[in-house]
Coordinates of C-alpha atoms in Angstrom, one line a residue:
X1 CA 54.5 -45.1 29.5
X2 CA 52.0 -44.1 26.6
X3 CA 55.1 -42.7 24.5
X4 CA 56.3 -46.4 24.4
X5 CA 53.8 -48.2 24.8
X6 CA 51.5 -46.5 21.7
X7 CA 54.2 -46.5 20.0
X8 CA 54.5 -50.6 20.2
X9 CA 50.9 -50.8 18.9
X10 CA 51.3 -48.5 16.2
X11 CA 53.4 -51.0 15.1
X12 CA 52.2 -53.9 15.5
X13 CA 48.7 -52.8 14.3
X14 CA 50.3 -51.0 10.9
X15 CA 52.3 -54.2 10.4
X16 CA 49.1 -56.8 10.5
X17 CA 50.2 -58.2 13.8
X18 CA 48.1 -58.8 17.1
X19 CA 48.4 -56.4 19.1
X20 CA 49.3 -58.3 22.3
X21 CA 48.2 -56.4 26.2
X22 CA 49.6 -53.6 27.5
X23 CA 51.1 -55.5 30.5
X24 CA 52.8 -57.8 28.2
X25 CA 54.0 -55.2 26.3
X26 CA 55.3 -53.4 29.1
X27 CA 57.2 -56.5 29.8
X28 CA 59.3 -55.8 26.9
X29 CA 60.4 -52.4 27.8
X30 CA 64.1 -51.6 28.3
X31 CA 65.1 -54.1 25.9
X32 CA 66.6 -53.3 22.6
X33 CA 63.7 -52.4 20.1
X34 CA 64.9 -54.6 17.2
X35 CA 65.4 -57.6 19.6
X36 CA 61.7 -57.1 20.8
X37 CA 59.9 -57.0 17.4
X38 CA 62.3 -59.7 16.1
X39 CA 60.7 -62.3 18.6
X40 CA 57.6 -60.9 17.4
X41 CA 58.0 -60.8 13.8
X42 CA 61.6 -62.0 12.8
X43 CA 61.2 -61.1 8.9
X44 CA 60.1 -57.8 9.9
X45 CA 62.1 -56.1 12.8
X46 CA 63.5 -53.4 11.0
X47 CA 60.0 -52.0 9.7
X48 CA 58.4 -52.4 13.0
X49 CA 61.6 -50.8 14.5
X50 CA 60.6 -47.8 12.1
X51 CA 57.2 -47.7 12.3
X52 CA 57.7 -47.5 16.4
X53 CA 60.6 -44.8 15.7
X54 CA 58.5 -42.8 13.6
X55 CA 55.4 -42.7 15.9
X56 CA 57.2 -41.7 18.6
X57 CA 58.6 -38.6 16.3
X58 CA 55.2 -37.7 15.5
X59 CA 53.9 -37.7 18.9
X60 CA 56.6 -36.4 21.4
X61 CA 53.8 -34.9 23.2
X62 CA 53.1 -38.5 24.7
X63 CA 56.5 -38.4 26.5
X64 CA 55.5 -36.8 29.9
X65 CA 57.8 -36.5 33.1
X66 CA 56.6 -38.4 36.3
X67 CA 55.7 -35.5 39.0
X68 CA 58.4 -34.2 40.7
X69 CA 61.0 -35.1 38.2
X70 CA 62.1 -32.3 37.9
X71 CA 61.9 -31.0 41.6
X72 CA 64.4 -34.0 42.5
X73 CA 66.8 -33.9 39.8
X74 CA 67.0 -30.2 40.8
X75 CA 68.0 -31.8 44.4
X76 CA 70.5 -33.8 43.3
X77 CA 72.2 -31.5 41.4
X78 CA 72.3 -28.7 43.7
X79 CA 73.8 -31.6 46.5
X80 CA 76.7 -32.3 43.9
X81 CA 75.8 -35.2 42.2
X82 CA 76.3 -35.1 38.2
X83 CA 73.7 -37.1 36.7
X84 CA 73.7 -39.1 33.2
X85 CA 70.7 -40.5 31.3
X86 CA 71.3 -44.2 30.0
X87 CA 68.8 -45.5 27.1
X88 CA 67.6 -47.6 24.8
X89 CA 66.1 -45.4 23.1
X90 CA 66.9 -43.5 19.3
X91 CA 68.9 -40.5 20.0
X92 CA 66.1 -39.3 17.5
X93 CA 63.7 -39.4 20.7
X94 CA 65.8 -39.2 23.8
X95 CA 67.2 -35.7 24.2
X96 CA 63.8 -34.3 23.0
X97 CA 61.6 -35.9 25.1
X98 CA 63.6 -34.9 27.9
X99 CA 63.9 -31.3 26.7
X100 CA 60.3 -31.2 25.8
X101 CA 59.9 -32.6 29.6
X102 CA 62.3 -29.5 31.2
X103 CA 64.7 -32.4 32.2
X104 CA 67.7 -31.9 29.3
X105 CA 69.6 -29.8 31.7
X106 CA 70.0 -31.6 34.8
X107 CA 72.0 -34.0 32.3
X108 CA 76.0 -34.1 32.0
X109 CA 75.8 -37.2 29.5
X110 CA 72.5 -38.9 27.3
X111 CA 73.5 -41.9 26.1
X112 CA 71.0 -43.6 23.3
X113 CA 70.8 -46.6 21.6
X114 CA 73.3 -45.7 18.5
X115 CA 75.9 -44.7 21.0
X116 CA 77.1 -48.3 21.7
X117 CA 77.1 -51.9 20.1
X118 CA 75.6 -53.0 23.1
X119 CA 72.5 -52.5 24.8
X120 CA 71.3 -52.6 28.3
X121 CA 71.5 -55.3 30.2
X122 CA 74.7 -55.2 28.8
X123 CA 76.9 -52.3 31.0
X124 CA 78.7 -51.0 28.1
X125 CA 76.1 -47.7 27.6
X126 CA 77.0 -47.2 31.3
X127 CA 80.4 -47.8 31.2
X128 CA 80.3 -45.2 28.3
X129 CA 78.3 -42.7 30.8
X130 CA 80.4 -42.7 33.4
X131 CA 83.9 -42.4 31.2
X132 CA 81.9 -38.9 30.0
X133 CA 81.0 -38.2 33.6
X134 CA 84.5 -38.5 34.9
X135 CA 83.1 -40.6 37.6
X136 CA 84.3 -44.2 38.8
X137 CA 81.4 -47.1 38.9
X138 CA 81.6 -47.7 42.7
X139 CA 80.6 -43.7 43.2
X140 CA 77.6 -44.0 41.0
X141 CA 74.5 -45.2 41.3
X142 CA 71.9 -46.9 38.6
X143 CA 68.5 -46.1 38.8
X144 CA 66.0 -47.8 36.8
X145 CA 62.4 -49.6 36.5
X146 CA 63.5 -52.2 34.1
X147 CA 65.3 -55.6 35.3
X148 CA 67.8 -54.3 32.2
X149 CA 68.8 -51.3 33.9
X150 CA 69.0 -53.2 37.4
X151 CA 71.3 -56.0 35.6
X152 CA 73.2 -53.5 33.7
X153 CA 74.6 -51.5 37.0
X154 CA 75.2 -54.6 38.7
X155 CA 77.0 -55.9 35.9
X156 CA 79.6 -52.7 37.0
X157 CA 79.5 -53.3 40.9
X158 CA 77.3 -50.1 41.0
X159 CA 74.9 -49.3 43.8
X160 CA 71.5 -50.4 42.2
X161 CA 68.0 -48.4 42.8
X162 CA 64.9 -49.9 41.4
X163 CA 62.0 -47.5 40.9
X164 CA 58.5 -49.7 41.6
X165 CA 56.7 -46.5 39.8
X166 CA 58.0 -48.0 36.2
X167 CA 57.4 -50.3 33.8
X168 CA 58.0 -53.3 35.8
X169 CA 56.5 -52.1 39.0
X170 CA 56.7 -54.2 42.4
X171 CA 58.4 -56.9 40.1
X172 CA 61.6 -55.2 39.8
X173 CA 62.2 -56.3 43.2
X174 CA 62.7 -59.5 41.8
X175 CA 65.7 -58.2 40.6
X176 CA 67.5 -57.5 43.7
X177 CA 68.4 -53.8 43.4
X178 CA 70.2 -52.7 46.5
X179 CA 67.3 -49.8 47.5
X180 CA 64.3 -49.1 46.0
X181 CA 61.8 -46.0 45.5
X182 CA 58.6 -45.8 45.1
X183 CA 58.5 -42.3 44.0
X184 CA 60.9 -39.8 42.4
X185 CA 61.1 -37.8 45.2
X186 CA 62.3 -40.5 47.1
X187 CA 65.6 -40.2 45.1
X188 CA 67.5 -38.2 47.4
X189 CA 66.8 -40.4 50.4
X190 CA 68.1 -43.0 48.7
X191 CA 71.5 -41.8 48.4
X192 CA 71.7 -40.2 51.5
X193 CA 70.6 -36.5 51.0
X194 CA 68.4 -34.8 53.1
X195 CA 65.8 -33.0 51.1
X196 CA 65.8 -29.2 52.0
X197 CA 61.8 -28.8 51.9

């Protein structure tokens, strides 16, 4: 949440631009970062896009795993399930946050933003995923906390899980995933395994 969302204002504050609340900026989230500061400031998308790529660089330590992240993921794994990290963000970010987070290597696949034309809600970075993963859509599940990652994997026909904990809280319910979690470590639950604590 701060790794994104400091990053926005950094932005918008270096660019002369109001700086709007964090709850409207967390609004935003999950959609493509030069669609977001093009509604904002048409003329200047690509330099906010920078400016917000840029920050992030200089502050990875901002990127912090939710508790238990790792503890789950380590479930899943060990129960079979090959996982694949869809998004939006640069590649420039995305693999070393999740390094920096001890996360990289429960992942098969990261897909980022330059990876595909399309973004999320569009399915093509999952479609993409799952062609790495060798696995078929209506095996896979889509977890997310954005209404873009909810659309995306129902886009495919996949089994969609909405994590309340994220960006968009209890309003990704509004998006009719087919479960949702309120925690990380509810994960497992949700696709049937038994956790072996």
């Amino acid at each position: 949440r701060e790794f994104i969302l400091s990053a926005m204002e950094h932005a918008l504050t270096k660019h002369g631009l109001p700086v709007l609340a964090r709850e409207e900026l967390a609004r935003h989230v999950g959609r493509p970062l030069d669609a977001i500061y093009a509604g904002w400031s048409p003329g200047a998308a690509a330099d906010l896009v920078e400016a917000h790529r840029s920050f992030q660089g200089a502050n990875l330590h901002l990127a912090a795993a939710f508790p238990g992240s790792a503890e789950t993921l380590a479930i899943l794994v060990q129960a079979g399930i090959t996982l694949g990290a869809v998004t939006s963000r640069s590649r420039r970010t995305s693999i070393r946050t999740l390094e920096l987070a001890g996360l990289a290597p429960f992942f098969d696949v990261i897909v980022s933003a330059e990876d595909t034309a399309a973004l999320k809600p569009d399915p093509a970075p999952l479609l993409l995923a799952l062609g790495q993963l060798g696995v078929a859509h209506q095996y896979a599940a889509m977890v997310g906390d954005t209404r873009h990652d909810i659309e995306a994997g129902q886009a495919l026909g996949m089994l969609t899980i909405g994590a309340t904990y994220g960006f968009a809280g209890d309003e990704i319910a509004a998006h009719h995933p087919d479960r949702l979690i309120h925690d990380i470590r509810e994960l497992p639950a949700a696709r049937g395994i038994s956790n072996p604590r």
